[in-house]
PDB file of C-alpha atoms in Angstrom:
ATOM      1  CA  MET A 265      15.469 -36.735  -9.850  1.00 60.00           C
ATOM      2  CA  LYS A 266      17.807 -34.112  -8.403  1.00 61.00           C
ATOM      3  CA  LYS A 267      17.007 -31.744 -11.306  1.00 58.00           C
ATOM      4  CA  ILE A 268      13.272 -31.988 -10.571  1.00 60.00           C
ATOM      5  CA  ILE A 269      13.794 -31.257  -6.885  1.00 58.00           C
ATOM      6  CA  ILE A 270      16.121 -28.350  -7.614  1.00 58.00           C
ATOM      7  CA  SER A 271      13.786 -26.847 -10.244  1.00 54.00           C
ATOM      8  CA  GLY A 272      10.836 -27.241  -7.831  1.00 52.00           C
ATOM      9  CA  PHE A 273      12.814 -25.481  -5.126  1.00 53.00           C
ATOM     10  CA  ILE A 274      13.749 -22.647  -7.486  1.00 59.00           C
ATOM     11  CA  LEU A 275      10.142 -22.189  -8.644  1.00 53.00           C
ATOM     12  CA  SER A 276       8.815 -22.140  -5.095  1.00 59.00           C
ATOM     13  CA  SER A 277      11.518 -19.612  -4.119  1.00 58.00           C
ATOM     14  CA  LEU A 278      10.578 -17.346  -7.015  1.00 52.00           C
ATOM     15  CA  PHE A 279       6.904 -17.587  -6.084  1.00 54.00           C
ATOM     16  CA  LEU A 280       7.726 -16.725  -2.485  1.00 50.00           C
ATOM     17  CA  LEU A 281       9.789 -13.704  -3.549  1.00 51.00           C
ATOM     18  CA  ALA A 282       7.002 -12.510  -5.847  1.00 48.00           C
ATOM     19  CA  THR A 283       4.408 -12.649  -3.076  1.00 46.00           C
ATOM     20  CA  ILE A 284       6.717 -10.890  -0.613  1.00 47.00           C
ATOM     21  CA  GLY A 285       7.357  -8.134  -3.177  1.00 49.00           C
ATOM     22  CA  GLN A 286       3.645  -7.521  -3.565  1.00 50.00           C
ATOM     23  CA  ALA A 287       3.117  -7.114   0.175  1.00 51.00           C
ATOM     24  CA  LYS A 288       5.521  -4.177   0.445  1.00 76.00           C
ATOM     25  CA  SER A 289       3.089  -1.535  -0.775  1.00 84.00           C
ATOM     26  CA  LYS A 290      -0.587  -1.357  -1.552  1.00 89.00           C
ATOM     27  CA  VAL A 291      -3.148   1.015  -2.991  1.00 92.00           C
ATOM     28  CA  VAL A 292      -5.781   2.069  -0.472  1.00 93.00           C
ATOM     29  CA  LYS A 293      -8.354   4.775   0.066  1.00 95.00           C
ATOM     30  CA  THR A 294      -6.904   7.351   2.452  1.00 96.00           C
ATOM     31  CA  TYR A 295      -8.301  10.452   4.089  1.00 97.00           C
ATOM     32  CA  ALA A 296      -5.950  13.407   4.371  1.00 97.00           C
ATOM     33  CA  PHE A 297      -5.698  17.100   5.087  1.00 98.00           C
ATOM     34  CA  GLY A 298      -2.900  19.562   4.625  1.00 97.00           C
ATOM     35  CA  PHE A 299      -1.420  22.031   7.069  1.00 98.00           C
ATOM     36  CA  ALA A 300       0.882  24.948   6.272  1.00 97.00           C
ATOM     37  CA  ALA A 301       2.652  27.447   8.496  1.00 96.00           C
ATOM     38  CA  SER A 302       5.467  29.939   8.294  1.00 94.00           C
ATOM     39  CA  PHE A 303       8.044  31.016  10.830  1.00 90.00           C
ATOM     40  CA  ASN A 304       7.779  34.579   9.529  1.00 92.00           C
ATOM     41  CA  ASP A 305       4.127  35.257  10.345  1.00 93.00           C
ATOM     42  CA  SER A 306       1.180  33.931  12.340  1.00 94.00           C
ATOM     43  CA  ILE A 307      -0.897  32.665   9.410  1.00 96.00           C
ATOM     44  CA  VAL A 308      -1.649  28.939   9.349  1.00 97.00           C
ATOM     45  CA  HIS A 309      -3.582  27.113   6.643  1.00 98.00           C
ATOM     46  CA  PHE A 310      -5.707  23.974   6.882  1.00 98.00           C
ATOM     47  CA  THR A 311      -7.209  22.179   3.906  1.00 97.00           C
ATOM     48  CA  ASP A 312     -10.497  20.331   4.112  1.00 97.00           C
ATOM     49  CA  ILE A 313     -10.281  16.610   4.797  1.00 97.00           C
ATOM     50  CA  GLN A 314     -10.078  14.971   1.391  1.00 97.00           C
ATOM     51  CA  GLU A 315     -10.524  11.418   0.195  1.00 96.00           C
ATOM     52  CA  LEU A 316      -7.543  10.091  -1.764  1.00 95.00           C
ATOM     53  CA  ASP A 317      -8.973   7.102  -3.581  1.00 93.00           C
ATOM     54  CA  SER A 318      -5.717   5.580  -4.827  1.00 90.00           C
ATOM     55  CA  SER A 319      -2.901   6.447  -2.455  1.00 93.00           C
ATOM     56  CA  TRP A 320       0.022   4.105  -1.852  1.00 93.00           C
ATOM     57  CA  LEU A 321       0.892   2.917   1.653  1.00 93.00           C
ATOM     58  CA  ASN A 322       3.935   0.830   2.420  1.00 91.00           C
ATOM     59  CA  ASP A 323       3.830  -2.241   4.668  1.00 89.00           C
ATOM     60  CA  LYS A 324       4.286  -0.064   7.776  1.00 91.00           C
ATOM     61  CA  GLY A 325       1.377   2.235   6.909  1.00 91.00           C
ATOM     62  CA  PHE A 326       3.386   5.244   5.716  1.00 93.00           C
ATOM     63  CA  LEU A 327       2.085   7.211   2.757  1.00 93.00           C
ATOM     64  CA  MET A 328       4.574   6.776  -0.062  1.00 93.00           C
ATOM     65  CA  SER A 329       5.805   9.986  -1.733  1.00 90.00           C
ATOM     66  CA  ARG A 330       4.153  12.034   1.008  1.00 91.00           C
ATOM     67  CA  GLU A 331       6.639  14.832   0.389  1.00 93.00           C
ATOM     68  CA  ASN A 332       5.055  15.285  -3.052  1.00 95.00           C
ATOM     69  CA  TYR A 333       1.649  15.855  -1.461  1.00 96.00           C
ATOM     70  CA  SER A 334       3.223  18.538   0.739  1.00 96.00           C
ATOM     71  CA  TYR A 335       4.811  20.081  -2.358  1.00 96.00           C
ATOM     72  CA  GLN A 336       1.383  20.285  -4.003  1.00 96.00           C
ATOM     73  CA  LEU A 337       0.093  22.369  -1.090  1.00 97.00           C
ATOM     74  CA  ARG A 338       3.269  24.478  -0.992  1.00 97.00           C
ATOM     75  CA  ASP A 339       3.010  25.216  -4.732  1.00 97.00           C
ATOM     76  CA  PHE A 340      -0.677  26.114  -4.412  1.00 97.00           C
ATOM     77  CA  LEU A 341       0.051  28.562  -1.600  1.00 97.00           C
ATOM     78  CA  ALA A 342       2.983  30.037  -3.531  1.00 96.00           C
ATOM     79  CA  SER A 343       0.646  30.682  -6.459  1.00 96.00           C
ATOM     80  CA  GLN A 344      -1.657  32.517  -4.021  1.00 95.00           C
ATOM     81  CA  GLY A 345       1.210  34.788  -2.901  1.00 94.00           C
ATOM     82  CA  MET A 346       2.000  32.858   0.303  1.00 93.00           C
ATOM     83  CA  GLU A 347       5.547  31.737  -0.308  1.00 93.00           C
ATOM     84  CA  HIS A 348       8.003  29.973   1.996  1.00 93.00           C
ATOM     85  CA  ARG A 349       5.435  27.868   3.838  1.00 95.00           C
ATOM     86  CA  THR A 350       6.273  24.675   5.681  1.00 96.00           C
ATOM     87  CA  CYS A 351       3.642  22.156   4.623  1.00 97.00           C
ATOM     88  CA  ILE A 352       2.674  18.749   5.930  1.00 97.00           C
ATOM     89  CA  ILE A 353       0.035  16.188   5.109  1.00 97.00           C
ATOM     90  CA  CYS A 354      -1.830  14.274   7.803  1.00 97.00           C
ATOM     91  CA  TYR A 355      -3.457  11.051   6.635  1.00 97.00           C
ATOM     92  CA  SER A 356      -5.072   7.816   7.701  1.00 96.00           C
ATOM     93  CA  PRO A 357      -7.059   5.069   5.984  1.00 96.00           C
ATOM     94  CA  LYS A 358      -9.721   5.685   8.660  1.00 96.00           C
ATOM     95  CA  LEU A 359     -11.815   8.829   8.387  1.00 97.00           C
ATOM     96  CA  ASN A 360     -12.382   9.058  12.157  1.00 97.00           C
ATOM     97  CA  LYS A 361      -8.637   9.126  12.874  1.00 97.00           C
ATOM     98  CA  THR A 362      -8.143  11.894  10.327  1.00 97.00           C
ATOM     99  CA  LYS A 363     -11.031  13.913  11.777  1.00 97.00           C
ATOM    100  CA  LYS A 364      -9.619  13.473  15.283  1.00 97.00           C
ATOM    101  CA  LYS A 365      -6.168  14.702  14.196  1.00 97.00           C
ATOM    102  CA  PHE A 366      -7.725  17.638  12.304  1.00 98.00           C
ATOM    103  CA  THR A 367      -9.783  18.662  15.329  1.00 97.00           C
ATOM    104  CA  LYS A 368      -6.808  18.342  17.678  1.00 97.00           C
ATOM    105  CA  MET A 369      -4.557  20.499  15.497  1.00 96.00           C
ATOM    106  CA  MET A 370      -7.306  23.052  14.894  1.00 96.00           C
ATOM    107  CA  ASP A 371      -7.994  23.297  18.647  1.00 95.00           C
ATOM    108  CA  ASN A 372      -4.294  23.756  19.458  1.00 94.00           C
ATOM    109  CA  TYR A 373      -3.980  26.683  17.056  1.00 94.00           C
ATOM    110  CA  SER A 374      -7.312  28.311  17.893  1.00 94.00           C
ATOM    111  CA  LYS A 375      -6.829  28.118  21.703  1.00 93.00           C
ATOM    112  CA  SER A 376      -3.819  30.390  21.753  1.00 85.00           C
ATOM    113  CA  GLY A 377      -5.610  33.101  19.804  1.00 87.00           C
ATOM    114  CA  SER A 378      -2.372  34.355  18.300  1.00 92.00           C
ATOM    115  CA  TYR A 379      -2.749  32.560  14.960  1.00 95.00           C
ATOM    116  CA  ASP A 380      -4.683  33.634  11.904  1.00 96.00           C
ATOM    117  CA  ILE A 381      -6.296  30.346  10.840  1.00 96.00           C
ATOM    118  CA  ARG A 382      -7.289  30.130   7.189  1.00 96.00           C
ATOM    119  CA  LEU A 383      -9.256  27.225   5.764  1.00 97.00           C
ATOM    120  CA  ILE A 384      -8.680  26.113   2.193  1.00 97.00           C
ATOM    121  CA  LYS A 385     -11.817  24.621   0.680  1.00 96.00           C
ATOM    122  CA  ALA A 386     -11.711  21.452  -1.401  1.00 94.00           C
ATOM    123  CA  SER A 387     -13.165  23.454  -4.293  1.00 96.00           C
ATOM    124  CA  ASP A 388     -10.041  25.678  -4.258  1.00 96.00           C
ATOM    125  CA  PHE A 389      -7.391  22.997  -3.690  1.00 97.00           C
ATOM    126  CA  LYS A 390      -7.446  19.236  -4.098  1.00 96.00           C
ATOM    127  CA  PHE A 391      -4.588  16.765  -3.642  1.00 96.00           C
ATOM    128  CA  ASP A 392      -3.765  14.711  -6.726  1.00 94.00           C
ATOM    129  CA  CYS A 393      -2.953  11.058  -6.044  1.00 92.00           C
ATOM    130  CA  ILE A 394       0.653  10.210  -6.784  1.00 90.00           C
ATOM    131  CA  GLU A 395       2.065   6.871  -7.855  1.00 84.00           C
ATOM    132  CA  PRO A 396       5.525   6.533  -6.362  1.00 81.00           C
ATOM    133  CA  ASN A 397       8.470   6.013  -8.683  1.00 71.00           C
ATOM    134  CA  ASN A 398       9.886   3.034  -6.794  1.00 61.00           C
ATOM    135  CA  ILE A 399       6.822   1.183  -5.583  1.00 55.00           C
ATOM    136  CA  ASN A 400       8.587  -1.902  -4.260  1.00 52.00           C
ATOM    137  CA  ASP A 401      11.761  -0.346  -2.909  1.00 49.00           C
ATOM    138  CA  ASP A 402      12.646  -1.930   0.359  1.00 46.00           C
ATOM    139  CA  VAL A 403      14.917  -0.075   2.746  1.00 38.00           C
ATOM    140  CA  VAL A 404      15.783  -3.298   4.565  1.00 38.00           C
ATOM    141  CA  ALA A 405      17.119  -5.033   1.435  1.00 38.00           C
ATOM    142  CA  PRO A 406      20.636  -3.516   1.547  1.00 40.00           C
ATOM    143  CA  GLN A 407      21.020  -4.705   5.150  1.00 48.00           C
ATOM    144  CA  LYS A 408      19.995  -8.236   4.155  1.00 51.00           C
ATOM    145  CA  VAL A 409      22.587  -8.180   1.404  1.00 50.00           C
ATOM    146  CA  LYS A 410      25.250  -7.152   3.914  1.00 61.00           C
ATOM    147  CA  LYS A 411      24.272  -9.989   6.258  1.00 65.00           C
ATOM    148  CA  LYS A 412      24.374 -12.441   3.381  1.00 66.00           C
ATOM    149  CA  GLU A 413      27.790 -11.148   2.320  1.00 71.00           C
ATOM    150  CA  LYS A 414      29.080 -11.518   5.892  1.00 71.00           C
ATOM    151  CA  LYS A 415      27.831 -15.107   6.023  1.00 72.00           C
ATOM    152  CA  GLU A 416      29.532 -15.896   2.719  1.00 74.00           C
ATOM    153  CA  LYS A 417      32.811 -14.359   3.905  1.00 71.00           C
ATOM    154  CA  LYS A 418      32.593 -16.322   7.139  1.00 72.00           C
ATOM    155  CA  GLU A 419      31.980 -19.555   5.229  1.00 74.00           C
ATOM    156  CA  LYS A 420      34.922 -18.828   2.919  1.00 70.00           C
ATOM    157  CA  ARG A 421      37.153 -18.246   5.956  1.00 70.00           C
ATOM    158  CA  LYS A 422      36.042 -21.554   7.455  1.00 68.00           C
ATOM    159  CA  LYS A 423      36.680 -23.348   4.165  1.00 67.00           C
ATOM    160  CA  GLY A 424      40.064 -21.685   3.966  1.00 65.00           C
ATOM    161  CA  LYS A 425      40.975 -22.907   7.443  1.00 55.00           C
ATOM    162  CA  ILE A 426      39.884 -26.431   6.628  1.00 51.00           C
ATOM    163  CA  ILE A 427      41.917 -26.464   3.442  1.00 49.00           C
ATOM    164  CA  LYS A 428      45.009 -25.145   5.236  1.00 44.00           C
ATOM    165  CA  GLU A 429      44.858 -27.901   7.875  1.00 41.00           C
TER     166      GLU A 429
END
């Protein structure tokens, strides 16, 4: 009877871990645009808002491998003779949020009048969706291991004290 209960517990634990692992990241449709600037000149670049049909978001809503999207824009600009650009990607699963961010950034740079704003059309540059290398990596996991190790050490100390008495 004990073996059945233990095996049931183990199976339910494995099922629970499998479902938790799946919730860490998900594939969603995201809307994004790129922005590039340089500290050496007044030229700033904006890409059109693009639909990324299979982008990966983690459980907190962050775009996974977002640095690779920025690298795509940086490499495109380098091929156009605009090297040493600092590039970012702005994204959201909601089109309205992305449009609002785009408009806000565009207004900030156009108000001052000291920037040369250049738009990059979607026909010239398009982000490629990237599947992250470590889809289910969890930053919190090492901390949980440390807590578990501390508990085990504490229990061993308690057992040691009991044995000594």
